[in-house]
Amino acid sequence: MPKNYMENIVDHLLPSILENFENICLCKQCLEDIKAFSLNHLPPLYVSTSQGYSYAKSNELDRQFKINVTQKIVEAIEIVQNNKRHDMK
Ligand SMILES: [Zn+2]
């Protein structure tokens, strides 16, 4: 089963994006929903293991690509926070 490296890229970018948000829920469920939503709205990225590893770890990700992924993650955060699947704490 090939690995979708978009997942690594989302994992890589998510923490710094979350820092720009205040008063959002960062529980496991919301984080999982944010990731799932992002990945559902981004094209999967299947590459060979060694290539994928360096690609996902690289800070040299193409600028426009990074902007596109960041936009989807921001969208995901907003949608998940407006539709939390659990009660307010
Ligand atoms: Zn939550």
mmCIF file with all atom_site columns, N, CA and C in Angstrom, residues 25 27-34 36 79-88:
data_model
loop_
_atom_site.group_PDB
_atom_site.id
_atom_site.type_symbol
_atom_site.label_atom_id
_atom_site.label_alt_id
_atom_site.label_comp_id
_atom_site.label_asym_id
_atom_site.label_entity_id
_atom_site.label_seq_id
_atom_site.pdbx_PDB_ins_code
_atom_site.Cartn_x
_atom_site.Cartn_y
_atom_site.Cartn_z
_atom_site.occupancy
_atom_site.B_iso_or_equiv
_atom_site.pdbx_formal_charge
_atom_site.auth_seq_id
_atom_site.auth_comp_id
_atom_site.auth_asym_id
_atom_site.auth_atom_id
_atom_site.pdbx_PDB_model_num
ATOM 1  N N  . CYS A 1 25 ? -10.185 24.668 19.682 1.00 0.00 ? 25 CYS A N  1
ATOM 2  C CA . CYS A 1 25 ? -10.058 23.413 20.412 1.00 0.00 ? 25 CYS A CA 1
ATOM 3  C C  . CYS A 1 25 ? -8.986  22.554 19.740 1.00 0.00 ? 25 CYS A C  1
ATOM 4  N N  . CYS A 1 27 ? -8.225  19.404 20.861 1.00 0.00 ? 27 CYS A N  1
ATOM 5  C CA . CYS A 1 27 ? -8.348  18.039 21.374 1.00 0.00 ? 27 CYS A CA 1
ATOM 6  C C  . CYS A 1 27 ? -8.064  17.059 20.236 1.00 0.00 ? 27 CYS A C  1
ATOM 7  N N  . LYS A 1 28 ? -7.865  15.797 20.618 1.00 0.00 ? 28 LYS A N  1
ATOM 8  C CA . LYS A 1 28 ? -7.489  14.771 19.643 1.00 0.00 ? 28 LYS A CA 1
ATOM 9  C C  . LYS A 1 28 ? -8.521  14.679 18.518 1.00 0.00 ? 28 LYS A C  1
ATOM 10 N N  . GLN A 1 29 ? -9.786  14.729 18.899 1.00 0.00 ? 29 GLN A N  1
ATOM 11 C CA . GLN A 1 29 ? -10.838 14.598 17.896 1.00 0.00 ? 29 GLN A CA 1
ATOM 12 C C  . GLN A 1 29 ? -10.816 15.739 16.886 1.00 0.00 ? 29 GLN A C  1
ATOM 13 N N  . CYS A 1 30 ? -10.691 16.974 17.369 1.00 0.00 ? 30 CYS A N  1
ATOM 14 C CA . CYS A 1 30 ? -10.674 18.115 16.457 1.00 0.00 ? 30 CYS A CA 1
ATOM 15 C C  . CYS A 1 30 ? -9.435  18.071 15.558 1.00 0.00 ? 30 CYS A C  1
ATOM 16 N N  . LEU A 1 31 ? -8.280  17.727 16.142 1.00 0.00 ? 31 LEU A N  1
ATOM 17 C CA . LEU A 1 31 ? -7.057  17.647 15.338 1.00 0.00 ? 31 LEU A CA 1
ATOM 18 C C  . LEU A 1 31 ? -7.202  16.582 14.249 1.00 0.00 ? 31 LEU A C  1
ATOM 19 N N  . GLU A 1 32 ? -7.806  15.458 14.625 1.00 0.00 ? 32 GLU A N  1
ATOM 20 C CA . GLU A 1 32 ? -8.009  14.395 13.632 1.00 0.00 ? 32 GLU A CA 1
ATOM 21 C C  . GLU A 1 32 ? -8.970  14.852 12.539 1.00 0.00 ? 32 GLU A C  1
ATOM 22 N N  . ASP A 1 33 ? -10.010 15.572 12.930 1.00 0.00 ? 33 ASP A N  1
ATOM 23 C CA . ASP A 1 33 ? -10.972 16.076 11.951 1.00 0.00 ? 33 ASP A CA 1
ATOM 24 C C  . ASP A 1 33 ? -10.312 17.086 11.013 1.00 0.00 ? 33 ASP A C  1
ATOM 25 N N  . ILE A 1 34 ? -9.470  17.942 11.564 1.00 0.00 ? 34 ILE A N  1
ATOM 26 C CA . ILE A 1 34 ? -8.777  18.943 10.754 1.00 0.00 ? 34 ILE A CA 1
ATOM 27 C C  . ILE A 1 34 ? -7.895  18.242 9.717  1.00 0.00 ? 34 ILE A C  1
ATOM 28 N N  . ALA A 1 36 ? -8.154  15.101 8.641  1.00 0.00 ? 36 ALA A N  1
ATOM 29 C CA . ALA A 1 36 ? -8.960  14.326 7.700  1.00 0.00 ? 36 ALA A CA 1
ATOM 30 C C  . ALA A 1 36 ? -9.590  15.238 6.654  1.00 0.00 ? 36 ALA A C  1
ATOM 31 N N  . ILE A 1 79 ? -13.707 25.153 9.459  1.00 0.00 ? 79 ILE A N  1
ATOM 32 C CA . ILE A 1 79 ? -14.904 24.315 9.342  1.00 0.00 ? 79 ILE A CA 1
ATOM 33 C C  . ILE A 1 79 ? -15.047 23.408 10.557 1.00 0.00 ? 79 ILE A C  1
ATOM 34 N N  . VAL A 1 80 ? -13.950 22.804 10.979 1.00 0.00 ? 80 VAL A N  1
ATOM 35 C CA . VAL A 1 80 ? -14.018 21.893 12.132 1.00 0.00 ? 80 VAL A CA 1
ATOM 36 C C  . VAL A 1 80 ? -14.415 22.657 13.395 1.00 0.00 ? 80 VAL A C  1
ATOM 37 N N  . GLN A 1 81 ? -13.864 23.865 13.572 1.00 0.00 ? 81 GLN A N  1
ATOM 38 C CA . GLN A 1 81 ? -14.182 24.628 14.777 1.00 0.00 ? 81 GLN A CA 1
ATOM 39 C C  . GLN A 1 81 ? -15.632 25.090 14.792 1.00 0.00 ? 81 GLN A C  1
ATOM 40 N N  . ASN A 1 82 ? -16.205 25.266 13.603 1.00 0.00 ? 82 ASN A N  1
ATOM 41 C CA . ASN A 1 82 ? -17.612 25.669 13.543 1.00 0.00 ? 82 ASN A CA 1
ATOM 42 C C  . ASN A 1 82 ? -18.560 24.480 13.605 1.00 0.00 ? 82 ASN A C  1
ATOM 43 N N  . ASN A 1 83 ? -18.014 23.291 13.506 1.00 0.00 ? 83 ASN A N  1
ATOM 44 C CA . ASN A 1 83 ? -18.855 22.084 13.518 1.00 0.00 ? 83 ASN A CA 1
ATOM 45 C C  . ASN A 1 83 ? -18.253 21.030 14.431 1.00 0.00 ? 83 ASN A C  1
ATOM 46 N N  . LYS A 1 84 ? -17.904 21.424 15.629 1.00 0.00 ? 84 LYS A N  1
ATOM 47 C CA . LYS A 1 84 ? -17.272 20.482 16.547 1.00 0.00 ? 84 LYS A CA 1
ATOM 48 C C  . LYS A 1 84 ? -18.182 19.275 16.770 1.00 0.00 ? 84 LYS A C  1
ATOM 49 N N  . ARG A 1 85 ? -17.567 18.110 16.789 1.00 0.00 ? 85 ARG A N  1
ATOM 50 C CA . ARG A 1 85 ? -18.358 16.899 16.954 1.00 0.00 ? 85 ARG A CA 1
ATOM 51 C C  . ARG A 1 85 ? -18.495 16.509 18.417 1.00 0.00 ? 85 ARG A C  1
ATOM 52 N N  . HIS A 1 86 ? -18.140 17.421 19.303 1.00 0.00 ? 86 HIS A N  1
ATOM 53 C CA . HIS A 1 86 ? -18.293 17.141 20.735 1.00 0.00 ? 86 HIS A CA 1
ATOM 54 C C  . HIS A 1 86 ? -18.860 18.373 21.414 1.00 0.00 ? 86 HIS A C  1
ATOM 55 N N  . ASP A 1 87 ? -19.277 18.249 22.652 1.00 0.00 ? 87 ASP A N  1
ATOM 56 C CA . ASP A 1 87 ? -19.832 19.385 23.381 1.00 0.00 ? 87 ASP A CA 1
ATOM 57 C C  . ASP A 1 87 ? -18.729 20.377 23.721 1.00 0.00 ? 87 ASP A C  1
ATOM 58 N N  . MET A 1 88 ? -19.129 21.615 23.922 1.00 0.00 ? 88 MET A N  1
ATOM 59 C CA . MET A 1 88 ? -18.185 22.644 24.341 1.00 0.00 ? 88 MET A CA 1
ATOM 60 C C  . MET A 1 88 ? -17.674 22.283 25.735 1.00 0.00 ? 88 MET A C  1
#
